[in-house]
Short mmCIF file of C-alpha atoms and ligand atoms in Angstrom, two decimals:
data_model
loop_
_atom_site.label_atom_id
_atom_site.label_comp_id
_atom_site.label_asym_id
_atom_site.label_seq_id
_atom_site.Cartn_x
_atom_site.Cartn_y
_atom_site.Cartn_z
CA MET A 1 53.33 -10.64 3.82
CA THR A 2 50.91 -7.63 3.83
CA LEU A 3 50.63 -5.68 0.64
CA ASN A 4 51.82 -2.02 1.05
CA ARG A 5 51.59 0.68 -1.42
CA ASN A 6 52.15 4.38 -1.48
CA ILE A 7 49.60 7.00 -1.20
CA GLY A 8 51.57 10.33 -1.69
CA PRO A 9 54.25 10.23 0.98
CA PHE A 10 52.38 7.70 3.07
CA SER A 11 53.38 3.94 2.78
CA THR A 12 50.26 1.91 4.01
CA THR A 13 48.30 -1.14 3.46
CA ALA A 14 46.62 -1.66 0.03
CA VAL A 15 43.56 -3.09 1.97
CA GLY A 16 42.09 -0.35 4.34
CA LEU A 17 39.23 -0.72 6.64
CA GLY A 18 35.99 1.31 5.39
CA GLU A 19 34.50 2.45 8.60
CA MET A 20 30.89 3.50 7.29
CA GLY A 21 29.07 0.59 8.08
CA LEU A 22 30.09 0.71 11.77
CA THR A 23 28.32 3.92 12.25
CA ILE A 24 25.54 4.55 9.84
CA GLU A 25 22.12 2.87 10.02
CA GLY A 26 22.37 -0.78 10.65
CA TYR A 27 25.32 -0.23 12.78
CA PRO A 28 26.42 -3.14 15.11
CA SER A 29 26.88 -2.42 18.96
CA HIS A 30 29.71 0.17 20.02
CA GLU A 31 31.68 -2.77 21.45
CA LEU A 32 31.36 -4.77 18.23
CA ALA A 33 32.49 -1.84 16.21
CA LEU A 34 35.67 -1.16 18.32
CA GLU A 35 36.29 -4.83 18.14
CA THR A 36 36.18 -4.98 14.45
CA ILE A 37 38.70 -1.99 14.07
CA HIS A 38 40.88 -3.50 16.62
CA ALA A 39 40.89 -6.88 14.86
CA GLY A 40 41.71 -4.93 11.51
CA LEU A 41 44.69 -3.15 13.20
CA ASP A 42 46.02 -6.33 14.76
CA ALA A 43 45.81 -8.19 11.66
CA GLY A 44 48.32 -5.40 10.06
CA CYS A 45 45.62 -2.90 8.47
CA ARG A 46 47.18 0.50 8.30
CA MET A 47 44.46 2.55 6.90
CA ILE A 48 40.94 3.53 8.03
CA ASP A 49 38.56 5.55 5.83
CA THR A 50 35.92 7.31 7.55
CA ALA A 51 33.95 10.71 7.02
CA TRP A 52 32.29 13.59 8.85
CA ALA A 53 28.93 12.23 7.61
CA TYR A 54 29.31 8.65 8.85
CA TYR A 55 26.42 8.74 11.52
CA ALA A 56 22.90 7.59 11.23
CA PRO A 57 20.48 10.61 10.38
CA GLY A 58 18.79 12.02 13.46
CA GLU A 59 21.73 10.84 15.64
CA GLU A 60 24.90 12.44 16.78
CA GLU A 61 27.02 13.80 14.06
CA GLN A 62 30.61 12.52 13.27
CA THR A 63 30.06 9.19 14.95
CA GLY A 64 32.44 7.62 12.52
CA GLU A 65 35.35 9.93 13.09
CA LYS A 66 34.66 9.70 16.91
CA LEU A 67 34.74 5.89 16.84
CA THR A 68 37.92 5.97 14.84
CA ARG A 69 39.62 8.13 17.50
CA GLU A 70 38.43 5.98 20.32
CA ALA A 71 39.54 2.76 18.46
CA LEU A 72 42.96 4.18 17.92
CA GLN A 73 43.42 5.59 21.39
CA THR A 74 42.33 2.34 22.77
CA TRP A 75 44.51 0.03 20.65
CA HIS A 76 48.06 -1.05 22.00
CA GLY A 77 49.69 -1.05 18.53
CA PRO A 78 51.70 1.76 16.82
CA ARG A 79 49.05 4.44 16.22
CA GLU A 80 51.43 6.75 14.11
CA ASP A 81 51.65 4.07 11.58
CA VAL A 82 48.01 4.15 10.87
CA LEU A 83 46.77 6.57 7.91
CA VAL A 84 43.54 8.08 8.77
CA ALA A 85 41.40 9.42 5.82
CA THR A 86 38.24 11.36 6.33
CA LYS A 87 35.92 13.34 4.13
CA ILE A 88 33.83 16.54 4.09
CA GLY A 89 31.06 17.96 2.06
CA LEU A 90 28.11 15.66 2.89
CA ARG A 91 25.56 15.39 5.75
CA ARG A 92 22.96 13.12 6.81
CA ASP A 93 19.15 13.67 6.87
CA PHE A 94 15.73 11.90 5.94
CA ASP A 95 13.84 12.73 2.90
CA GLU A 96 10.10 13.32 3.12
CA SER A 97 9.36 9.63 3.03
CA GLY A 98 11.76 9.01 5.87
CA LYS A 99 14.61 7.39 3.81
CA PRO A 100 17.94 8.37 4.96
CA ILE A 101 19.70 10.69 2.43
CA TRP A 102 23.06 12.24 2.00
CA PRO A 103 22.48 16.11 1.45
CA ARG A 104 25.46 17.81 -0.12
CA ASP A 105 27.08 20.86 1.52
CA GLY A 106 30.07 22.33 -0.41
CA LYS A 107 29.86 25.97 0.56
CA PRO A 108 33.53 27.00 1.44
CA GLU A 109 32.80 28.41 4.72
CA HIS A 110 31.04 25.43 5.70
CA LEU A 111 33.83 23.19 4.51
CA ILE A 112 36.18 25.04 6.63
CA ALA A 113 34.12 24.39 9.63
CA TYR A 114 33.58 20.72 8.81
CA GLY A 115 37.40 20.16 8.50
CA LYS A 116 37.99 21.95 11.78
CA GLN A 117 35.38 19.77 13.47
CA SER A 118 36.90 16.51 11.78
CA VAL A 119 40.50 17.25 13.20
CA GLN A 120 38.80 17.78 16.54
CA ALA A 121 36.57 14.57 16.49
CA LEU A 122 39.53 12.45 15.33
CA GLY A 123 41.78 13.91 18.11
CA VAL A 124 44.74 14.54 15.79
CA ASP A 125 47.17 17.56 15.11
CA ALA A 126 46.14 17.30 11.47
CA ILE A 127 44.17 15.02 9.34
CA ASP A 128 46.41 12.81 7.11
CA LEU A 129 44.19 12.65 4.15
CA LEU A 130 41.22 14.82 3.84
CA TYR A 131 38.68 14.23 0.85
CA MET A 132 36.22 16.56 -0.79
CA HIS A 133 33.27 13.96 -0.47
CA ARG A 134 31.15 15.03 -3.28
CA HIS A 135 30.44 17.68 -5.54
CA ASP A 136 27.70 20.02 -4.41
CA PRO A 137 26.08 21.24 -7.68
CA GLU A 138 25.16 24.41 -5.91
CA VAL A 139 28.57 25.60 -5.43
CA PRO A 140 31.25 25.86 -8.31
CA TYR A 141 33.57 23.01 -7.76
CA ASN A 142 36.73 25.18 -7.76
CA GLU A 143 35.19 27.28 -4.65
CA SER A 144 34.85 23.99 -2.86
CA ILE A 145 38.26 22.83 -3.69
CA GLU A 146 39.62 26.15 -2.74
CA ALA A 147 38.18 25.71 0.87
CA VAL A 148 40.01 22.35 0.75
CA ARG A 149 43.31 24.12 -0.08
CA GLU A 150 42.75 26.71 2.76
CA LEU A 151 42.56 23.72 5.12
CA LEU A 152 45.65 22.46 3.99
CA ASP A 153 47.30 25.94 4.18
CA GLN A 154 46.03 26.37 7.76
CA GLY A 155 47.50 22.82 8.77
CA VAL A 156 44.09 21.21 9.40
CA ALA A 157 45.07 18.44 6.83
CA ARG A 158 48.42 17.41 5.40
CA TYR A 159 47.16 16.03 2.15
CA ALA A 160 43.89 16.16 0.15
CA GLY A 161 41.95 13.81 -1.99
CA VAL A 162 38.63 13.98 -3.99
CA SER A 163 36.06 11.54 -4.01
CA ASN A 164 33.12 10.95 -6.90
CA VAL A 165 34.70 12.71 -9.42
CA THR A 166 34.76 12.89 -13.23
CA ILE A 167 38.09 13.57 -15.02
CA GLU A 168 37.09 17.22 -15.40
CA GLN A 169 36.71 17.63 -11.76
CA LEU A 170 39.79 15.88 -11.04
CA ASP A 171 41.65 18.33 -13.23
CA VAL A 172 40.08 21.34 -11.43
CA ALA A 173 41.35 19.90 -8.28
CA ARG A 174 44.73 19.10 -9.67
CA GLY A 175 44.86 22.76 -10.70
CA ILE A 176 44.19 24.21 -7.24
CA LEU A 177 45.73 21.58 -4.90
CA GLY A 178 48.92 20.67 -7.10
CA ASP A 179 51.10 17.92 -5.53
CA ARG A 180 49.05 17.99 -2.16
CA LEU A 181 46.44 16.23 -4.18
CA ILE A 182 47.27 12.51 -3.57
CA ALA A 183 44.39 10.39 -3.89
CA VAL A 184 40.91 9.85 -5.72
CA GLN A 185 38.14 7.74 -4.01
CA ASN A 186 35.58 6.76 -6.54
CA GLN A 187 33.18 3.58 -6.60
CA PHE A 188 34.75 0.68 -8.38
CA SER A 189 33.93 -2.89 -8.42
CA PRO A 190 32.83 -5.55 -10.87
CA VAL A 191 29.34 -4.27 -10.35
CA HIS A 192 30.22 -0.54 -10.91
CA LEU A 193 32.87 -0.05 -13.67
CA GLU A 194 31.69 3.43 -14.70
CA THR A 195 34.80 5.06 -13.35
CA ARG A 196 37.35 3.09 -15.17
CA ASP A 197 38.27 6.15 -17.12
CA VAL A 198 39.07 8.03 -13.79
CA LEU A 199 41.05 4.94 -12.49
CA ASP A 200 43.31 4.83 -15.85
CA TYR A 201 43.67 8.50 -15.60
CA CYS A 202 45.10 8.28 -12.04
CA ALA A 203 47.55 5.61 -13.16
CA ARG A 204 48.86 7.97 -15.70
CA LEU A 205 49.17 10.94 -13.16
CA GLY A 206 50.61 8.70 -10.31
CA LEU A 207 47.61 9.38 -8.16
CA ALA A 208 46.26 6.64 -5.72
CA PHE A 209 42.81 5.40 -6.60
CA VAL A 210 40.92 4.03 -3.72
CA CYS A 211 37.80 1.76 -4.70
CA TRP A 212 34.84 2.65 -2.41
CA SER A 213 32.22 -0.14 -2.06
CA PRO A 214 34.54 -2.54 -3.47
CA LEU A 215 32.19 -5.50 -3.04
CA GLY A 216 29.33 -3.63 -4.56
CA GLY A 217 28.09 -2.07 -1.29
CA PHE A 218 26.48 -3.56 1.77
CA ARG A 219 22.99 -2.87 0.79
CA HIS A 220 23.22 -5.20 -2.43
CA PRO A 221 21.63 -2.97 -4.88
CA TYR A 222 23.28 -4.75 -7.81
CA ASP A 223 22.97 -7.87 -9.99
CA ASP A 224 24.61 -10.46 -7.72
CA HIS A 225 25.19 -12.74 -11.07
CA LEU A 226 27.99 -10.32 -12.12
CA PHE A 227 30.18 -11.86 -9.16
CA ASP A 228 29.93 -15.41 -10.61
CA PRO A 229 33.14 -15.48 -12.48
CA PHE A 230 34.77 -14.41 -9.11
CA ARG A 231 32.81 -17.15 -7.32
CA LYS A 232 34.35 -19.71 -9.76
CA VAL A 233 37.85 -18.52 -9.35
CA ALA A 234 37.35 -18.49 -5.63
CA ALA A 235 36.01 -22.16 -5.49
CA ALA A 236 39.06 -23.20 -7.26
CA ARG A 237 41.21 -21.36 -4.86
CA GLY A 238 39.37 -22.27 -1.75
CA VAL A 239 39.02 -18.62 -0.76
CA SER A 240 35.98 -16.37 -0.58
CA TYR A 241 34.87 -14.65 -3.78
CA GLN A 242 35.01 -11.23 -1.88
CA GLN A 243 38.88 -11.83 -1.57
CA VAL A 244 39.07 -12.61 -5.19
CA THR A 245 37.09 -9.44 -6.13
CA LEU A 246 39.42 -7.40 -3.87
CA ALA A 247 42.46 -8.72 -5.33
CA TRP A 248 41.29 -8.41 -8.77
CA GLU A 249 40.62 -4.62 -7.96
CA LEU A 250 44.18 -4.29 -6.38
CA ALA A 251 45.58 -6.01 -9.76
CA GLN A 252 44.32 -3.08 -11.94
CA GLY A 253 47.45 -1.24 -10.93
CA ASP A 254 50.10 -0.37 -8.23
CA HIS A 255 47.95 2.77 -7.67
CA MET A 256 45.12 0.71 -6.56
CA PHE A 257 43.48 0.50 -2.88
CA VAL A 258 40.30 -0.94 -1.52
CA ILE A 259 38.42 -0.21 1.54
CA PRO A 260 36.00 -3.12 2.25
CA GLY A 261 33.36 -2.46 4.61
CA CYS A 262 32.31 -4.44 7.47
CA HIS A 263 30.10 -5.03 10.65
CA ARG A 264 31.91 -7.48 12.37
CA PRO A 265 35.62 -8.77 12.70
CA ALA A 266 35.23 -11.94 10.33
CA THR A 267 34.49 -10.17 7.25
CA PHE A 268 37.14 -7.56 7.56
CA LEU A 269 39.80 -10.13 8.38
CA ASP A 270 38.89 -12.27 5.64
CA SER A 271 38.90 -9.18 3.06
CA PHE A 272 42.25 -8.13 4.51
CA LYS A 273 43.73 -11.41 3.09
CA ALA A 274 43.20 -10.14 -0.31
CA GLY A 275 46.26 -8.27 -0.20
CA ASP A 276 48.06 -11.62 -0.10
CA LEU A 277 46.28 -13.11 -2.85
CA GLU A 278 48.07 -12.81 -6.23
CA LEU A 279 45.89 -13.85 -9.13
CA THR A 280 47.56 -15.58 -12.04
CA ALA A 281 47.54 -14.12 -15.48
CA GLU A 282 45.08 -16.66 -16.46
CA GLU A 283 42.78 -15.99 -13.63
CA LEU A 284 42.77 -12.39 -14.47
CA ALA A 285 41.78 -12.88 -18.17
CA GLN A 286 39.11 -15.17 -16.95
CA LEU A 287 37.89 -12.25 -14.69
CA SER A 288 38.15 -9.69 -17.56
CA ALA A 289 36.34 -11.78 -20.02
N1 NAP B 301 33.45 7.97 -0.83
C1 NAP B 301 32.23 7.67 -0.96
O1 NAP B 301 31.16 8.42 -1.32
C2 NAP B 301 31.79 6.33 -0.21
C3 NAP B 301 30.57 5.76 -0.64
C4 NAP B 301 30.22 4.67 0.15
C5 NAP B 301 31.23 4.01 0.75
N2 NAP B 301 32.51 4.57 0.91
C6 NAP B 301 33.73 3.69 1.69
O2 NAP B 301 33.66 2.48 1.21
C7 NAP B 301 33.63 1.63 2.27
C8 NAP B 301 33.10 0.20 1.77
O3 NAP B 301 31.76 0.41 1.32
P1 NAP B 301 30.41 -0.53 1.73
O4 NAP B 301 30.59 -0.90 3.07
O5 NAP B 301 29.24 0.32 1.18
O6 NAP B 301 30.51 -1.74 0.75
P2 NAP B 301 31.38 -3.04 0.56
O7 NAP B 301 32.91 -2.92 1.08
O8 NAP B 301 31.35 -3.09 -0.87
O9 NAP B 301 30.45 -4.27 1.07
C9 NAP B 301 30.51 -4.28 2.60
C10 NAP B 301 29.74 -5.58 2.88
O10 NAP B 301 30.47 -6.70 2.26
C11 NAP B 301 30.59 -7.63 3.17
N3 NAP B 301 31.85 -8.20 3.35
C12 NAP B 301 32.99 -7.46 3.39
N4 NAP B 301 34.02 -8.38 3.39
C13 NAP B 301 33.60 -9.60 3.25
C14 NAP B 301 34.04 -11.06 3.16
N5 NAP B 301 35.32 -11.03 3.15
N6 NAP B 301 33.21 -12.02 3.03
C15 NAP B 301 31.95 -11.76 3.17
N7 NAP B 301 31.20 -10.52 3.22
C16 NAP B 301 32.08 -9.45 3.34
C17 NAP B 301 30.42 -6.97 4.68
O11 NAP B 301 29.60 -7.92 5.43
P3 NAP B 301 29.26 -7.94 6.89
O12 NAP B 301 28.30 -6.64 7.21
O13 NAP B 301 28.62 -9.19 7.40
O14 NAP B 301 30.47 -7.45 7.86
C18 NAP B 301 29.25 -5.70 4.30
O15 NAP B 301 28.06 -6.15 4.28
C19 NAP B 301 32.87 2.32 3.20
O16 NAP B 301 33.02 1.87 4.62
C20 NAP B 301 33.33 3.69 3.19
O17 NAP B 301 34.48 3.82 3.85
C21 NAP B 301 32.98 5.82 0.36
#
Protein backbone atom coordinates (compact mmCIF):
# COMPACT_ATOMS: atom_id res chain seq x y z
CA MET A 1 0.00 0.00 0.00
CA THR A 2 1.50 3.29 -1.11
CA LEU A 3 0.90 6.28 1.15
CA ASN A 4 -1.04 8.94 -0.78
CA ARG A 5 -1.74 12.45 0.42
CA ASN A 6 -3.29 15.63 -0.97
CA ILE A 7 -1.40 18.68 -2.18
CA GLY A 8 -4.18 21.14 -2.95
CA PRO A 9 -6.43 19.32 -5.45
CA PHE A 10 -3.80 16.67 -6.32
CA SER A 11 -3.73 13.27 -4.69
CA THR A 12 -0.19 12.00 -4.94
CA THR A 13 2.41 9.86 -3.20
CA ALA A 14 3.80 11.22 0.05
CA VAL A 15 7.24 10.15 -1.16
CA GLY A 16 8.22 12.00 -4.34
CA LEU A 17 11.42 11.74 -6.35
CA GLY A 18 13.89 14.59 -5.91
CA GLU A 19 15.45 14.98 -9.35
CA MET A 20 18.31 17.37 -8.55
CA GLY A 21 21.11 14.82 -8.08
CA LEU A 22 20.41 13.37 -11.52
CA THR A 23 21.37 16.59 -13.32
CA ILE A 24 23.61 18.79 -11.16
CA GLU A 25 27.34 18.21 -10.71
CA GLY A 26 28.01 14.58 -9.80
CA TYR A 27 25.14 13.45 -12.01
CA PRO A 28 25.06 9.86 -13.30
CA SER A 29 24.93 8.86 -16.98
CA HIS A 30 21.85 9.92 -18.89
CA GLU A 31 20.78 6.27 -19.19
CA LEU A 32 21.12 5.67 -15.46
CA ALA A 33 19.22 8.89 -14.71
CA LEU A 34 16.32 7.80 -16.93
CA GLU A 35 16.43 4.31 -15.44
CA THR A 36 16.25 5.81 -11.94
CA ILE A 37 13.15 7.88 -12.69
CA HIS A 38 11.49 4.96 -14.50
CA ALA A 39 12.21 2.66 -11.56
CA GLY A 40 10.58 5.17 -9.20
CA LEU A 41 7.51 5.56 -11.39
CA ASP A 42 7.23 1.79 -11.87
CA ALA A 43 7.33 1.36 -8.09
CA GLY A 44 4.33 3.72 -7.84
CA CYS A 45 5.91 7.11 -7.17
CA ARG A 46 3.65 9.84 -8.57
CA MET A 47 5.53 13.06 -7.83
CA ILE A 48 8.73 14.37 -9.40
CA ASP A 49 10.42 17.47 -8.05
CA THR A 50 12.69 19.37 -10.41
CA ALA A 51 13.72 23.00 -11.05
CA TRP A 52 14.69 25.40 -13.83
CA ALA A 53 18.11 25.58 -12.16
CA TYR A 54 18.85 21.85 -12.00
CA TYR A 55 21.82 21.74 -14.35
CA ALA A 56 25.54 21.76 -13.76
CA PRO A 57 27.03 25.26 -14.05
CA GLY A 58 28.65 25.80 -17.42
CA GLU A 59 26.37 23.23 -19.03
CA GLU A 60 23.01 23.44 -20.81
CA GLU A 61 20.30 25.06 -18.67
CA GLN A 62 17.15 23.25 -17.50
CA THR A 63 18.58 19.74 -17.96
CA GLY A 64 16.53 18.57 -14.96
CA GLU A 65 13.26 19.67 -16.53
CA LYS A 66 14.30 18.18 -19.88
CA LEU A 67 15.24 14.88 -18.25
CA THR A 68 11.88 14.83 -16.46
CA ARG A 69 10.08 15.39 -19.75
CA GLU A 70 12.03 12.62 -21.49
CA ALA A 71 11.51 10.21 -18.60
CA LEU A 72 7.76 10.77 -18.67
CA GLN A 73 7.54 10.59 -22.45
CA THR A 74 9.40 7.27 -22.55
CA TRP A 75 7.53 5.75 -19.60
CA HIS A 76 4.69 3.37 -20.37
CA GLY A 77 2.59 4.12 -17.28
CA PRO A 78 -0.16 6.70 -16.67
CA ARG A 79 1.71 9.99 -17.26
CA GLU A 80 -1.37 12.03 -16.31
CA ASP A 81 -1.25 10.63 -12.75
CA VAL A 82 2.21 12.11 -12.10
CA LEU A 83 2.42 15.47 -10.34
CA VAL A 84 5.38 17.41 -11.74
CA ALA A 85 6.66 20.28 -9.65
CA THR A 86 9.32 22.73 -10.73
CA LYS A 87 10.84 25.96 -9.39
CA ILE A 88 11.97 29.30 -10.78
CA GLY A 89 14.10 32.08 -9.36
CA LEU A 90 17.59 30.54 -9.23
CA ARG A 91 20.33 30.04 -11.83
CA ARG A 92 23.70 28.24 -11.75
CA ASP A 93 27.19 29.72 -12.00
CA PHE A 94 30.71 29.47 -10.58
CA ASP A 95 32.16 31.81 -7.96
CA GLU A 96 35.68 33.30 -8.25
CA SER A 97 37.26 30.16 -6.79
CA GLY A 98 35.46 27.97 -9.34
CA LYS A 99 32.94 26.64 -6.83
CA PRO A 100 29.41 26.02 -8.18
CA ILE A 101 26.86 28.49 -6.81
CA TRP A 102 23.14 29.28 -7.12
CA PRO A 103 22.68 32.99 -7.99
CA ARG A 104 19.19 34.28 -7.22
CA ASP A 105 17.05 36.01 -9.82
CA GLY A 106 13.64 37.13 -8.65
CA LYS A 107 13.10 39.98 -11.11
CA PRO A 108 9.45 39.79 -12.20
CA GLU A 109 10.13 39.95 -15.95
CA HIS A 110 12.78 37.25 -15.62
CA LEU A 111 10.47 35.02 -13.57
CA ILE A 112 7.79 35.30 -16.24
CA ALA A 113 10.36 34.24 -18.85
CA TYR A 114 11.67 31.36 -16.68
CA GLY A 115 8.12 30.08 -16.08
CA LYS A 116 7.45 30.02 -19.82
CA GLN A 117 10.75 28.25 -20.46
CA SER A 118 9.88 25.68 -17.77
CA VAL A 119 6.51 24.82 -19.30
CA GLN A 120 8.27 24.34 -22.66
CA ALA A 121 11.13 22.25 -21.28
CA LEU A 122 8.67 20.04 -19.41
CA GLY A 123 6.57 19.67 -22.56
CA VAL A 124 3.26 20.16 -20.73
CA ASP A 125 0.23 22.40 -21.32
CA ALA A 126 0.62 23.86 -17.83
CA ILE A 127 2.94 23.21 -14.90
CA ASP A 128 1.09 21.38 -12.11
CA LEU A 129 2.96 23.05 -9.27
CA LEU A 130 5.35 25.97 -9.71
CA TYR A 131 7.46 27.11 -6.76
CA MET A 132 9.24 30.41 -6.25
CA HIS A 133 12.64 28.83 -5.49
CA ARG A 134 14.20 31.32 -3.09
CA HIS A 135 13.81 34.99 -2.24
CA ASP A 136 16.10 37.31 -4.18
CA PRO A 137 17.08 40.02 -1.64
CA GLU A 138 17.48 42.53 -4.50
CA VAL A 139 13.74 42.32 -5.26
CA PRO A 140 10.89 42.89 -2.78
CA TYR A 141 9.33 39.46 -2.19
CA ASN A 142 5.83 40.63 -3.11
CA GLU A 143 7.05 41.67 -6.58
CA SER A 144 8.46 38.21 -7.29
CA ILE A 145 5.29 36.55 -6.02
CA GLU A 146 3.14 38.85 -8.16
CA ALA A 147 5.06 37.49 -11.17
CA VAL A 148 4.15 33.97 -10.05
CA ARG A 149 0.52 35.08 -9.84
CA GLU A 150 0.83 36.42 -13.39
CA LEU A 151 2.05 32.98 -14.54
CA LEU A 152 -0.98 31.39 -12.88
CA ASP A 153 -3.31 33.94 -14.48
CA GLN A 154 -1.78 33.23 -17.89
CA GLY A 155 -2.27 29.47 -17.42
CA VAL A 156 1.47 28.72 -17.45
CA ALA A 157 1.04 26.97 -14.10
CA ARG A 158 -2.01 25.56 -12.33
CA TYR A 159 -0.91 25.96 -8.72
CA ALA A 160 1.94 27.63 -6.89
CA GLY A 161 4.26 26.92 -4.03
CA VAL A 162 7.00 28.79 -2.21
CA SER A 163 10.36 27.43 -1.17
CA ASN A 164 12.91 28.40 1.46
CA VAL A 165 10.48 30.74 3.18
CA THR A 166 9.98 32.22 6.61
CA ILE A 167 6.50 32.60 8.10
CA GLU A 168 6.55 36.28 7.09
CA GLN A 169 7.34 35.45 3.46
CA LEU A 170 4.71 32.73 3.45
CA ASP A 171 2.14 35.27 4.63
CA VAL A 172 3.12 37.64 1.81
CA ALA A 173 2.67 34.81 -0.70
CA ARG A 174 -0.68 33.78 0.80
CA GLY A 175 -1.93 37.35 0.49
CA ILE A 176 -1.07 37.46 -3.22
CA LEU A 177 -1.78 33.89 -4.35
CA GLY A 178 -4.75 33.01 -2.10
CA ASP A 179 -5.91 29.42 -2.41
CA ARG A 180 -3.79 28.86 -5.52
CA LEU A 181 -0.85 28.58 -3.10
CA ILE A 182 -0.85 24.91 -2.12
CA ALA A 183 2.63 23.97 -0.91
CA VAL A 184 5.73 25.06 0.93
CA GLN A 185 9.08 23.39 0.24
CA ASN A 186 11.67 23.98 2.96
CA GLN A 187 14.67 22.05 4.19
CA PHE A 188 13.70 19.72 7.01
CA SER A 189 15.43 16.63 8.37
CA PRO A 190 16.91 15.43 11.69
CA VAL A 191 19.97 17.58 10.91
CA HIS A 192 18.01 20.64 9.76
CA LEU A 193 15.15 21.33 12.15
CA GLU A 194 15.20 25.12 11.79
CA THR A 195 11.97 25.39 9.81
CA ARG A 196 9.75 23.54 12.25
CA ASP A 197 7.89 26.80 12.88
CA VAL A 198 6.92 26.96 9.19
CA LEU A 199 6.06 23.25 9.22
CA ASP A 200 3.67 23.77 12.16
CA TYR A 201 2.22 26.89 10.55
CA CYS A 202 1.51 24.92 7.33
CA ALA A 203 -0.35 22.29 9.37
CA ARG A 204 -2.59 25.00 10.81
CA LEU A 205 -3.20 26.52 7.36
CA GLY A 206 -3.80 23.16 5.62
CA LEU A 207 -0.84 23.68 3.27
CA ALA A 208 1.40 20.82 2.15
CA PHE A 209 4.93 20.91 3.59
CA VAL A 210 7.51 19.26 1.34
CA CYS A 211 10.86 18.44 2.99
CA TRP A 212 13.86 19.08 0.74
CA SER A 213 17.11 17.21 1.36
CA PRO A 214 15.11 15.01 3.76
CA LEU A 215 18.19 12.85 4.38
CA GLY A 216 20.44 15.81 5.09
CA GLY A 217 21.60 16.35 1.50
CA PHE A 218 23.87 14.25 -0.65
CA ARG A 219 26.96 16.30 0.10
CA HIS A 220 26.81 15.34 3.80
CA PRO A 221 27.67 18.76 5.29
CA TYR A 222 26.22 17.73 8.66
CA ASP A 223 26.91 15.86 11.87
CA ASP A 224 26.22 12.27 10.89
CA HIS A 225 25.83 11.23 14.56
CA LEU A 226 22.46 12.98 14.57
CA PHE A 227 21.16 10.00 12.61
CA ASP A 228 22.22 7.50 15.31
CA PRO A 229 18.75 7.23 16.92
CA PHE A 230 17.34 6.53 13.45
CA ARG A 231 19.97 3.82 12.92
CA LYS A 232 18.94 2.21 16.20
CA VAL A 233 15.26 2.03 15.27
CA ALA A 234 16.23 0.88 11.75
CA ALA A 235 18.39 -1.96 13.11
CA ALA A 236 15.52 -3.21 15.26
CA ARG A 237 13.14 -3.02 12.29
CA GLY A 238 15.56 -4.52 9.76
CA VAL A 239 15.23 -1.54 7.38
CA SER A 240 17.58 1.27 6.33
CA TYR A 241 17.95 4.31 8.59
CA GLN A 242 17.04 6.43 5.57
CA GLN A 243 13.61 4.77 5.49
CA VAL A 244 13.13 5.42 9.20
CA THR A 245 14.19 9.05 8.75
CA LEU A 246 11.71 9.63 5.94
CA ALA A 247 8.93 7.82 7.84
CA TRP A 248 9.63 10.04 10.87
CA GLU A 249 9.31 13.16 8.69
CA LEU A 250 6.03 11.89 7.23
CA ALA A 251 4.80 11.23 10.77
CA GLN A 252 5.08 14.95 11.62
CA GLY A 253 1.60 15.44 10.15
CA ASP A 254 -0.76 14.51 7.33
CA HIS A 255 0.46 17.54 5.40
CA MET A 256 4.03 16.19 5.16
CA PHE A 257 5.80 15.07 1.97
CA VAL A 258 9.40 14.01 1.32
CA ILE A 259 11.40 14.19 -1.91
CA PRO A 260 14.55 12.11 -1.33
CA GLY A 261 17.28 12.53 -3.91
CA CYS A 262 19.13 9.70 -5.64
CA HIS A 263 21.77 8.88 -8.24
CA ARG A 264 20.60 5.32 -8.93
CA PRO A 265 17.43 3.23 -8.73
CA ALA A 266 18.33 1.26 -5.58
CA THR A 267 18.43 4.24 -3.23
CA PHE A 268 15.17 5.72 -4.45
CA LEU A 269 13.42 2.33 -4.36
CA ASP A 270 14.50 1.87 -0.77
CA SER A 271 13.42 5.40 0.18
CA PHE A 272 10.08 4.98 -1.52
CA LYS A 273 9.22 2.20 0.95
CA ALA A 274 9.18 4.80 3.73
CA GLY A 275 5.59 5.50 2.72
CA ASP A 276 4.71 2.01 3.96
CA LEU A 277 6.68 2.21 7.19
CA GLU A 278 4.46 3.17 10.09
CA LEU A 279 6.48 4.00 13.19
CA THR A 280 4.98 3.15 16.57
CA ALA A 281 4.32 5.80 19.21
CA GLU A 282 7.21 4.32 21.19
CA GLU A 283 9.60 4.59 18.24
CA LEU A 284 8.48 8.16 17.53
CA ALA A 285 9.07 9.06 21.17
CA GLN A 286 12.54 7.51 20.94
CA LEU A 287 13.30 9.62 17.83
CA SER A 288 12.02 12.86 19.33
CA ALA A 289 13.99 12.43 22.54
N1 LIG B 1 13.90 23.83 -2.73
C1 LIG B 1 15.21 23.83 -2.60
O1 LIG B 1 15.85 24.89 -2.44
C2 LIG B 1 15.95 22.52 -2.64
C3 LIG B 1 17.30 22.46 -2.27
C4 LIG B 1 17.95 21.21 -2.29
C5 LIG B 1 17.24 20.07 -2.69
N2 LIG B 1 15.93 20.17 -3.07
C6 LIG B 1 15.15 18.99 -3.48
O2 LIG B 1 15.34 17.96 -2.52
C7 LIG B 1 15.72 16.77 -3.20
C8 LIG B 1 16.56 15.88 -2.31
O3 LIG B 1 17.69 16.57 -1.87
P1 LIG B 1 19.19 15.98 -1.88
O4 LIG B 1 19.33 15.05 -3.01
O5 LIG B 1 20.10 17.12 -1.68
O6 LIG B 1 19.32 15.22 -0.52
P2 LIG B 1 18.73 13.97 0.26
O7 LIG B 1 17.49 13.49 -0.32
O8 LIG B 1 18.73 14.41 1.67
O9 LIG B 1 19.91 12.92 0.09
C9 LIG B 1 20.16 12.28 -1.12
C10 LIG B 1 21.28 11.29 -0.87
O10 LIG B 1 20.80 10.27 -0.02
C11 LIG B 1 21.11 9.03 -0.59
N3 LIG B 1 19.95 8.16 -0.36
C12 LIG B 1 18.67 8.43 -0.67
N4 LIG B 1 17.88 7.42 -0.28
C13 LIG B 1 18.69 6.49 0.27
C14 LIG B 1 18.48 5.21 0.84
N5 LIG B 1 17.25 4.74 0.96
N6 LIG B 1 19.55 4.53 1.30
C15 LIG B 1 20.81 5.04 1.20
N7 LIG B 1 21.07 6.25 0.67
C16 LIG B 1 20.02 6.96 0.21
C17 LIG B 1 21.32 9.22 -2.07
O11 LIG B 1 22.26 8.24 -2.43
P3 LIG B 1 22.79 7.91 -3.91
O12 LIG B 1 23.53 9.15 -4.31
O13 LIG B 1 23.68 6.74 -3.71
O14 LIG B 1 21.61 7.62 -4.78
C18 LIG B 1 21.80 10.64 -2.13
O15 LIG B 1 23.21 10.68 -2.07
C19 LIG B 1 16.44 17.27 -4.45
O16 LIG B 1 16.51 16.31 -5.46
C20 LIG B 1 15.58 18.44 -4.83
O17 LIG B 1 14.47 17.98 -5.58
C21 LIG B 1 15.27 21.37 -3.05
